[in-house]
Short mmCIF file of C-alpha atoms in Angstrom, two decimals:
data_model
loop_
_atom_site.label_atom_id
_atom_site.label_comp_id
_atom_site.label_asym_id
_atom_site.label_seq_id
_atom_site.Cartn_x
_atom_site.Cartn_y
_atom_site.Cartn_z
CA MET A 1 0.00 0.00 0.00
CA LYS A 2 2.81 2.37 0.94
CA ASN A 3 4.52 1.68 -2.38
CA CYS A 4 1.28 2.49 -4.21
CA VAL A 5 0.96 5.80 -2.38
CA ASN A 6 4.57 6.69 -3.17
CA LEU A 7 4.01 5.75 -6.79
CA PHE A 8 0.92 7.95 -6.90
CA PHE A 9 2.78 10.99 -5.57
CA LEU A 10 5.68 10.30 -7.92
CA PHE A 11 3.26 10.20 -10.86
CA TYR A 12 1.54 13.37 -9.64
CA ALA A 13 4.84 15.20 -9.30
CA PHE A 14 5.89 14.08 -12.78
CA PHE A 15 2.58 15.14 -14.30
CA LYS A 16 2.75 18.51 -12.57
CA HIS A 17 6.29 19.01 -13.83
CA VAL A 18 5.23 18.21 -17.40
CA SER A 19 2.14 20.41 -17.25
CA CYS A 20 4.13 23.34 -15.82
CA GLN A 21 6.98 22.91 -18.28
CA ALA A 22 8.48 26.25 -19.31
CA ASP A 23 11.86 27.93 -19.53
CA GLN A 24 10.77 30.56 -17.03
CA ILE A 25 8.19 30.24 -14.26
CA ILE A 26 6.86 33.62 -13.13
CA ASN A 27 4.71 33.67 -10.00
CA GLU A 28 2.47 36.48 -11.11
CA LYS A 29 -1.11 36.72 -12.33
CA LEU A 30 -0.82 37.97 -15.90
CA THR A 31 -3.69 40.30 -16.82
CA ASN A 32 -2.25 43.05 -18.99
CA PHE A 33 0.69 43.39 -21.37
CA VAL A 34 1.56 45.28 -24.55
CA PHE A 35 3.49 44.42 -27.70
CA MET A 36 4.93 46.42 -30.58
CA SER A 37 7.57 46.41 -33.30
CA CYS A 38 9.55 48.50 -35.75
CA ASN A 39 11.03 51.65 -34.30
CA TYR A 40 13.59 53.57 -36.35
CA GLN A 41 16.01 54.96 -33.80
CA LYS A 42 16.92 58.02 -35.88
CA GLY A 43 13.34 58.85 -36.77
CA LYS A 44 11.03 61.08 -34.77
CA ALA A 45 10.50 59.53 -31.34
CA ASN A 46 6.85 58.67 -30.78
CA GLU A 47 6.60 59.98 -27.23
CA THR A 48 2.81 60.14 -27.49
CA LEU A 49 2.59 56.40 -28.07
CA ILE A 50 4.87 55.58 -25.14
CA LYS A 51 2.83 57.82 -22.83
CA SER A 52 -0.29 55.97 -23.96
CA VAL A 53 1.40 52.66 -23.18
CA GLU A 54 2.50 53.93 -19.78
CA LYS A 55 -1.09 54.81 -18.87
CA ARG A 56 -2.04 51.16 -19.31
CA ARG A 57 0.56 50.10 -16.70
CA PRO A 58 1.46 46.87 -18.51
CA GLN A 59 3.15 44.06 -16.63
CA LEU A 60 5.26 43.31 -19.69
CA MET A 61 6.33 45.07 -22.88
CA LEU A 62 7.03 42.61 -25.68
CA TRP A 63 9.07 43.82 -28.63
CA VAL A 64 8.15 41.64 -31.58
CA GLY A 65 11.15 42.53 -33.74
CA ASP A 66 12.95 45.52 -35.22
CA TYR A 67 13.64 47.24 -31.92
CA PHE A 68 15.97 49.35 -34.05
CA TYR A 69 17.39 49.37 -37.58
CA SER A 70 21.01 48.48 -38.21
CA GLU A 71 22.35 49.97 -41.43
CA CYS A 72 24.73 47.25 -42.61
CA LYS A 73 25.56 43.58 -42.04
CA ASP A 74 28.88 44.17 -40.27
CA LEU A 75 29.17 43.85 -36.50
CA LYS A 76 30.55 47.37 -36.48
CA CYS A 77 27.13 48.69 -37.53
CA LEU A 78 25.35 46.62 -34.90
CA ASP A 79 27.67 47.85 -32.17
CA GLU A 80 27.18 51.44 -33.31
CA VAL A 81 23.41 51.12 -33.02
CA TYR A 82 23.59 49.60 -29.54
CA GLU A 83 25.88 52.43 -28.44
CA TYR A 84 23.45 54.91 -29.95
CA ILE A 85 20.32 53.58 -28.24
CA LYS A 86 22.11 53.26 -24.89
CA LYS A 87 22.41 57.06 -24.93
CA ASP A 88 19.12 57.85 -26.66
CA PRO A 89 16.47 59.33 -24.29
CA PHE A 90 13.63 57.39 -25.94
CA TYR A 91 15.26 54.00 -25.41
CA ILE A 92 16.53 54.94 -21.95
CA GLN A 93 13.01 55.70 -20.73
CA LEU A 94 11.71 52.45 -22.22
CA LYS A 95 14.12 50.41 -20.12
CA LYS A 96 13.39 52.49 -17.02
CA LYS A 97 9.61 52.35 -17.22
CA PHE A 98 8.84 48.86 -18.53
CA VAL A 99 9.74 45.22 -18.09
CA ILE A 100 10.95 44.40 -21.61
CA ASP A 101 11.40 41.08 -23.36
CA GLY A 102 10.92 39.85 -26.89
CA ILE A 103 12.77 38.81 -29.99
CA TYR A 104 14.72 40.39 -32.82
CA ASP A 105 13.58 40.45 -36.42
CA ASP A 106 15.82 41.01 -39.43
CA HIS A 107 16.94 44.62 -38.91
CA ASP A 108 17.96 44.22 -35.27
CA TYR A 109 19.30 40.75 -36.13
CA ASN A 110 21.57 42.83 -38.38
CA LYS A 111 20.69 41.42 -41.79
CA ASN A 112 17.72 42.30 -43.98
CA ASN A 113 15.67 39.13 -44.57
CA GLY A 114 18.23 37.46 -42.29
CA ASP A 115 18.51 33.70 -41.87
CA ARG A 116 20.70 30.92 -40.45
CA LEU A 117 23.52 31.72 -42.87
CA TYR A 118 24.23 35.10 -41.29
CA GLU A 119 27.85 34.82 -40.19
CA HIS A 120 27.45 36.95 -37.04
CA LYS A 121 24.22 35.44 -35.71
CA LYS A 122 25.74 34.25 -32.41
CA GLU A 123 27.20 37.67 -31.69
CA SER A 124 23.91 39.31 -32.68
CA LYS A 125 21.92 37.12 -30.29
CA THR A 126 24.35 37.74 -27.42
CA ARG A 127 24.29 41.51 -27.91
CA PHE A 128 20.49 41.48 -27.96
CA LEU A 129 20.26 39.53 -24.69
CA ASN A 130 22.95 41.65 -23.04
CA TYR A 131 21.15 44.85 -23.95
CA LEU A 132 17.94 43.55 -22.35
CA ASN A 133 19.96 42.68 -19.22
CA VAL A 134 19.00 39.03 -19.49
CA PRO A 135 20.77 37.09 -16.68
CA LYS A 136 23.79 35.08 -17.81
CA ASN A 137 22.23 31.83 -16.61
CA ASP A 138 19.29 32.29 -18.99
CA VAL A 139 18.85 29.32 -21.32
CA ARG A 140 18.87 31.57 -24.40
CA TYR A 141 22.61 32.16 -24.16
CA LYS A 142 23.25 28.45 -24.73
CA ARG A 143 20.54 27.82 -27.30
CA ASN A 144 20.72 27.94 -31.06
CA GLY A 145 18.38 30.90 -31.06
CA ALA A 146 16.72 33.33 -28.67
CA TYR A 147 13.43 31.45 -28.36
CA ILE A 148 11.95 31.24 -24.87
CA SER A 149 8.78 30.25 -22.99
CA LYS A 150 7.42 32.18 -20.01
CA LEU A 151 4.76 30.63 -17.78
CA TYR A 152 2.82 33.05 -15.60
CA ILE A 153 1.13 31.42 -12.60
CA ASP A 154 -1.31 33.22 -10.32
CA PRO A 155 0.04 32.76 -6.74
CA GLU A 156 -3.52 32.81 -5.38
CA ASN A 157 -4.96 30.34 -7.89
CA GLU A 158 -2.57 27.93 -9.56
CA LYS A 159 -5.13 27.19 -12.29
CA ASN A 160 -4.68 30.70 -13.68
CA GLN A 161 -1.73 29.99 -15.94
CA VAL A 162 -0.77 31.78 -19.15
CA LYS A 163 2.15 30.69 -21.29
CA ILE A 164 3.92 33.08 -23.65
CA ILE A 165 6.02 31.31 -26.27
CA ILE A 166 8.47 33.53 -28.14
CA LEU A 167 9.76 32.00 -31.38
CA ASP A 168 13.03 32.83 -33.12
CA THR A 169 12.26 33.08 -36.84
CA ARG A 170 15.77 34.15 -37.91
CA TYR A 171 18.50 32.11 -36.24
CA ASN A 172 17.59 28.75 -37.84
CA LYS A 173 15.59 29.95 -40.84
CA ASP A 174 16.55 28.60 -44.26
CA PRO A 175 17.21 31.12 -47.03
CA TYR A 176 14.21 31.88 -49.21
CA PRO A 177 14.01 29.73 -52.35
CA PHE A 178 13.69 32.95 -54.38
CA TYR A 179 15.71 36.15 -54.66
CA ALA A 180 15.45 38.36 -51.55
CA PRO A 181 17.58 41.48 -50.85
CA ASP A 182 19.80 41.11 -47.80
CA SER A 183 20.95 44.66 -47.17
CA TYR A 184 19.21 47.57 -45.49
CA HIS A 185 20.53 49.78 -48.28
CA ASP A 186 19.45 47.63 -51.21
CA SER A 187 18.33 49.77 -54.11
CA LEU A 188 14.76 50.09 -55.32
CA THR A 189 15.79 47.93 -58.27
CA HIS A 190 16.66 45.04 -55.94
CA MET A 191 13.43 45.40 -54.00
CA PHE A 192 11.36 45.67 -57.17
CA THR A 193 13.05 42.55 -58.56
CA SER A 194 12.20 40.64 -55.38
CA PHE A 195 8.59 41.82 -55.59
CA ILE A 196 8.30 40.72 -59.23
CA VAL A 197 9.66 37.27 -58.35
CA ARG A 198 7.18 36.88 -55.48
CA PHE A 199 4.31 38.12 -57.64
CA HIS A 200 4.96 35.56 -60.36
CA ALA A 201 5.52 32.79 -57.82
CA ALA A 202 2.15 33.52 -56.20
CA LEU A 203 0.44 33.81 -59.58
CA PHE A 204 1.79 30.57 -61.04
CA GLY A 205 2.19 28.44 -57.91
CA LEU A 206 5.99 28.40 -57.88
CA TYR A 207 7.99 27.31 -54.79
CA CYS A 208 4.82 25.84 -53.26
CA ASP A 209 6.54 22.49 -52.64
CA SER A 210 9.74 23.97 -51.21
CA LYS A 211 10.88 22.25 -48.00
CA ASN A 212 12.63 25.34 -46.68
CA ASP A 213 12.07 25.74 -42.95
CA ILE A 214 11.85 28.59 -40.44
CA LEU A 215 12.40 27.20 -36.94
CA GLY A 216 14.85 24.33 -37.37
CA ASN A 217 14.44 20.85 -35.87
CA GLU A 218 15.71 21.77 -32.41
CA GLN A 219 13.19 24.58 -32.02
CA TRP A 220 10.36 22.46 -33.45
CA THR A 221 11.07 19.74 -30.85
CA TRP A 222 11.13 22.34 -28.08
CA LEU A 223 7.87 23.91 -29.28
CA GLU A 224 6.04 20.59 -29.34
CA LYS A 225 7.25 19.87 -25.81
CA GLU A 226 6.00 23.28 -24.65
CA LEU A 227 2.53 22.64 -26.06
CA THR A 228 2.03 18.97 -25.22
CA ASN A 229 -0.10 18.45 -22.08
CA SER A 230 0.33 22.09 -21.11
CA SER A 231 -1.97 23.10 -18.27
CA ALA A 232 -1.91 26.79 -19.20
CA ARG A 233 -5.33 28.27 -19.87
CA ALA A 234 -4.01 30.53 -22.62
CA HIS A 235 -1.08 30.08 -25.00
CA ILE A 236 0.29 33.17 -26.69
CA ILE A 237 2.74 32.44 -29.50
CA VAL A 238 4.95 35.28 -30.69
CA SER A 239 6.52 35.40 -34.16
CA SER A 240 8.46 38.38 -35.47
CA THR A 241 6.96 37.87 -38.95
CA GLN A 242 3.31 37.30 -39.77
CA ILE A 243 2.27 33.66 -39.81
CA PHE A 244 -1.05 33.58 -41.65
CA SER A 245 -0.67 36.56 -43.98
CA ASN A 246 -0.50 35.90 -47.72
CA HIS A 247 0.58 39.42 -48.68
CA ILE A 248 3.46 39.07 -51.16
CA VAL A 249 5.12 42.39 -50.31
CA ASN A 250 6.07 41.46 -46.73
CA GLU A 251 7.90 38.51 -45.23
CA ASN A 252 5.55 35.88 -43.81
CA TRP A 253 5.37 32.17 -43.10
CA GLY A 254 3.30 31.71 -46.26
CA LEU A 255 6.48 32.24 -48.29
CA MET A 256 7.65 28.98 -46.67
CA PRO A 257 4.48 26.85 -47.04
CA PHE A 258 6.16 23.77 -45.56
CA ALA A 259 6.90 25.56 -42.27
CA GLN A 260 3.46 27.16 -42.11
CA LYS A 261 1.75 23.80 -42.61
CA ARG A 262 4.00 22.15 -40.02
CA LEU A 263 3.01 24.80 -37.48
CA LYS A 264 -0.69 24.32 -38.20
CA ASP A 265 -0.33 20.54 -37.97
CA LEU A 266 1.42 20.89 -34.62
CA MET A 267 -1.35 23.11 -33.26
CA ASN A 268 -4.04 20.69 -34.43
CA LYS A 269 -2.09 17.81 -32.88
CA THR A 270 -1.37 19.33 -29.45
CA LYS A 271 -4.47 21.58 -29.27
CA PRO A 272 -3.17 24.12 -26.74
CA LYS A 273 -5.93 25.96 -24.87
CA GLY A 274 -6.70 29.61 -25.56
CA LEU A 275 -4.42 29.97 -28.57
CA LEU A 276 -3.43 33.46 -29.73
CA PHE A 277 -0.71 34.52 -32.18
CA LEU A 278 1.14 37.86 -32.06
CA SER A 279 3.43 39.28 -34.75
CA GLY A 280 5.08 42.46 -36.07
CA ASP A 281 7.35 43.52 -38.98
CA VAL A 282 4.90 44.78 -41.62
CA HIS A 283 4.37 48.47 -40.73
CA PHE A 284 0.65 48.09 -40.24
CA GLY A 285 -1.62 46.64 -37.58
CA SER A 286 -4.12 43.89 -38.29
CA ILE A 287 -6.30 41.15 -36.86
CA LEU A 288 -6.41 37.98 -38.93
CA GLY A 289 -8.85 35.15 -38.38
CA ASN A 290 -12.09 34.62 -36.53
CA GLU A 291 -12.34 35.65 -32.88
CA GLU A 292 -14.67 32.71 -32.33
CA ASN A 293 -11.66 30.40 -32.58
CA ILE A 294 -8.06 31.50 -33.33
CA ILE A 295 -6.62 34.84 -34.42
CA GLU A 296 -3.30 36.49 -35.19
CA VAL A 297 -2.82 40.08 -34.06
CA THR A 298 -0.07 42.18 -35.64
CA SER A 299 1.32 45.45 -34.29
CA SER A 300 3.71 47.55 -36.40
CA SER A 301 5.12 50.20 -36.47
CA VAL A 302 5.97 52.60 -33.64
CA ASN A 303 7.19 55.55 -35.73
CA GLN A 304 7.26 54.70 -39.44
CA GLU A 305 3.94 55.76 -40.89
CA ASN A 306 4.33 57.68 -44.17
CA ILE A 307 2.40 59.26 -47.04
CA LEU A 308 1.32 55.82 -48.27
CA SER A 309 -0.18 54.82 -44.93
CA SER A 310 -3.61 56.18 -45.83
CA ILE A 311 -3.93 53.86 -48.85
CA ASN A 312 -1.87 50.92 -47.61
CA LYS A 313 -4.85 49.03 -46.18
CA TYR A 314 -6.60 49.08 -49.56
CA ILE A 315 -3.48 47.81 -51.34
CA ILE A 316 -3.15 44.95 -48.84
CA TYR A 317 -6.81 44.02 -49.07
CA LEU A 318 -7.04 44.10 -52.87
CA SER A 319 -3.73 42.36 -53.58
CA THR A 320 -4.36 39.47 -51.19
CA HIS A 321 -7.89 38.90 -52.48
CA LEU A 322 -6.86 39.07 -56.15
CA LEU A 323 -3.83 36.77 -55.91
CA ASN A 324 -5.16 34.16 -53.50
CA LYS A 325 -8.05 31.75 -53.34
CA LYS A 326 -8.77 32.98 -49.82
CA SER A 327 -7.41 35.94 -47.88
CA PRO A 328 -7.38 36.40 -44.09
CA PHE A 329 -7.48 40.19 -44.47
CA GLU A 330 -10.65 42.18 -43.89
CA LEU A 331 -10.65 45.87 -44.73
CA ASN A 332 -11.98 46.91 -41.32
CA ASN A 333 -9.28 44.88 -39.55
CA ILE A 334 -6.25 46.69 -41.00
CA TYR A 335 -4.73 49.85 -39.52
CA SER A 336 -1.85 51.44 -41.43
CA PHE A 337 -0.67 54.14 -39.04
CA ASN A 338 1.64 54.05 -36.00
CA ASN A 339 0.28 51.70 -33.37
CA PHE A 340 0.87 49.37 -30.45
CA GLY A 341 -0.93 46.21 -29.38
CA SER A 342 -2.37 45.17 -26.04
CA VAL A 343 -3.63 41.92 -24.54
CA SER A 344 -5.94 41.91 -21.51
CA ILE A 345 -6.80 38.66 -19.73
CA THR A 346 -9.78 38.08 -17.46
CA TYR A 347 -10.10 34.85 -15.48
CA THR A 348 -13.89 34.57 -15.34
CA ASN A 349 -13.86 31.36 -13.32
CA ASP A 350 -11.91 28.10 -13.16
CA ASN A 351 -13.45 26.96 -16.45
CA GLU A 352 -13.49 30.16 -18.50
CA ILE A 353 -11.03 32.82 -19.53
CA SER A 354 -11.53 35.94 -21.67
CA VAL A 355 -8.79 37.47 -23.81
CA LYS A 356 -9.15 40.92 -25.32
CA SER A 357 -6.63 41.87 -28.01
CA ALA A 358 -6.48 45.40 -29.37
CA ILE A 359 -4.50 47.59 -31.74
CA HIS A 360 -4.23 51.17 -30.45
CA ASP A 361 -3.27 54.37 -32.21
CA SER A 362 -0.54 56.59 -30.76
CA HIS A 363 -3.06 58.26 -28.45
CA GLY A 364 -4.12 54.94 -26.98
CA ASN A 365 -7.50 54.73 -28.70
CA GLU A 366 -8.64 51.21 -29.54
CA ILE A 367 -8.79 50.95 -33.33
CA LEU A 368 -9.05 47.18 -33.86
CA VAL A 369 -10.46 44.89 -31.18
CA ALA A 370 -11.00 41.14 -30.83
CA ASN A 371 -12.72 39.53 -27.85
CA GLN A 372 -12.18 35.81 -27.34
CA VAL A 373 -13.75 33.54 -24.76
CA PHE A 374 -12.15 30.18 -24.04
CA ASN A 375 -13.72 27.46 -21.91
CA ASN A 376 -13.78 23.69 -21.54
CA LYS A 377 -16.88 23.32 -23.72
CA LYS A 378 -15.54 25.25 -26.70
CA ASN A 379 -13.42 23.47 -29.31
CA ILE A 380 -11.50 26.21 -31.09
CA TYR A 381 -9.87 23.67 -33.42
CA GLN A 382 -13.11 22.45 -34.97
CA LYS A 383 -13.35 23.25 -38.65
CA THR A 384 -16.02 25.81 -39.53
CA GLN A 385 -17.54 27.28 -42.67
CA ASN A 386 -16.04 30.64 -41.77
CA LEU A 387 -12.35 31.44 -42.02
CA HIS A 388 -10.22 29.24 -39.76
CA LEU A 389 -6.47 29.86 -39.58
CA MET A 390 -5.76 26.24 -38.66
CA HIS A 391 -7.66 24.71 -41.57
CA ASP A 392 -7.79 27.10 -44.53
CA ASP A 393 -4.96 27.24 -47.06
CA LEU A 394 -3.49 30.70 -46.55
CA ALA A 395 0.00 30.11 -47.92
CA THR A 396 1.39 32.95 -50.04
CA PHE A 397 2.81 30.34 -52.40
CA SER A 398 0.00 27.81 -52.85
CA CYS A 399 0.25 24.98 -55.35
CA LYS A 400 -2.13 25.36 -58.28
CA SER A 401 -3.60 22.85 -60.70
CA ASN A 402 -2.34 22.72 -64.30
CA ALA A 403 -5.69 24.06 -65.47
CA LYS A 404 -5.46 27.05 -63.13
CA VAL A 405 -1.86 27.78 -64.10
CA SER A 406 -2.84 27.64 -67.78
CA MET A 407 -5.71 30.03 -67.15
CA HIS A 408 -3.40 32.42 -65.30
CA ILE A 409 -0.88 32.29 -68.17
CA VAL A 410 -3.57 33.17 -70.73
CA ILE A 411 -4.86 36.05 -68.60
CA TYR A 412 -1.31 37.20 -67.93
CA VAL A 413 -0.37 37.23 -71.65
CA LEU A 414 -3.58 39.08 -72.54
CA PHE A 415 -2.88 41.64 -69.83
CA VAL A 416 0.71 42.17 -71.04
CA LEU A 417 -0.51 42.63 -74.63
CA TRP A 418 -3.17 45.08 -73.46
CA PHE A 419 -0.59 46.97 -71.40
CA LEU A 420 1.81 47.18 -74.36
CA GLN A 421 -1.02 48.44 -76.55
CA ILE A 422 -1.80 51.18 -74.02
CA LEU A 423 1.88 52.18 -73.97
CA PHE A 424 1.91 52.30 -77.79
CA ILE A 425 -1.19 54.53 -77.84
CA ILE A 426 0.39 56.87 -75.29
CA TYR A 427 3.56 56.89 -77.38
CA LYS A 428 1.58 57.92 -80.47
CA LEU A 429 -0.49 60.52 -78.61
CA LEU A 430 2.65 62.18 -77.30
CA GLY A 431 3.82 62.52 -80.88
CA PHE A 432 7.04 60.53 -80.64
CA GLY A 433 6.27 58.76 -83.92
CA LYS A 434 5.65 62.03 -85.78
CA ARG A 435 8.84 63.58 -84.43
CA SER A 436 10.81 60.62 -85.72
CA LYS A 437 9.31 61.00 -89.21
CA ILE A 438 9.98 64.75 -89.25
CA THR A 439 13.59 64.15 -88.24
CA ASP A 440 14.04 61.56 -91.00
CA LYS A 441 12.46 63.91 -93.54
CA THR A 442 14.74 66.76 -92.49
CA LYS A 443 17.79 64.56 -92.85
CA GLY A 444 16.62 63.55 -96.33
CA GLU A 445 16.36 67.17 -97.46
#
């Protein structure tokens, strides 16, 4: 009997250890945090936005990439930026006022569209962690990447657990299978070339069967362990780049369909409770998906709105709907001006939790809002007729049937011929043809 009792407690302790598995255990009831991305350190400091954030008194400020912008791939440039922001009043007040954690994206990783081949990735990771004053015994220093999990546990009610999982989408990422500029100072020609390649790939279904990965096997194994049998009531997964976007202009997981599908398969397999995705990078805010099940909330940027911001949402909406069978973007769920994101958590009772995600303008006004309710009765992974991020094909590069490719080729050729005809008409209307004839006639005389 005594052996049975001991075995029971051993099993209980093991189960509790597995269910509370995380890199960091934080004995704090998580109810309110903010997230943001993309701040150009030499641009105009958005003091208004930071004051709005401060009013919310967040327990945590998550930077979801591009904390700053390095201007070349050399370590010298990275060191110069860190020295700059250590003396910059805007960054100084951030570190004084908020508990900061997060992950780099490409520009603070120190390579545009950066990946596992970046020769200074170890140094970049170490400098990032050092700047955030991460303790030297933190597991991230030893890992192949800066990914981390943080489990918040309410000291007064152990059932109130929220797990934040921060992915590293740079350190182990394969290079893109297509041309992508790798310098912050790449010319418009390079960027236009990359756009043209992506456009044709999306149109004709190229690279859809590429096996290029984003996380790497080690991080995939870790992620599955973090999600399997997790007792957390909400799981918030952070990616520096958008996961379910199929907008060809920006980086997203849909450019690596294999990795995107693997992530969706893992979610459907482990079924973590209260799933929410957060992302940055794209210089607009958005909410993708259906708040009745699973959504992705994107916040970007802090200070980089421009003259195109007022029309950007229409470009995103139209391009994604024209090029893809299905788009996760809705016009009223895109905000193209400076913004920050917030997540508020309410523990209704032991069986229900409410999560409110919002995108705020610089003054703190809620522009985009999603309210999710998670409980034991609700299966957020069940396929529905409405958009479902876990089941619908939202890859930027989706494979297309031969018939569809043929149809696209015909339409494409007709469009090119029509476009050339328009150019010829404009050429004639401007009188270039007449001028040429007059010149020839003059020479003849």
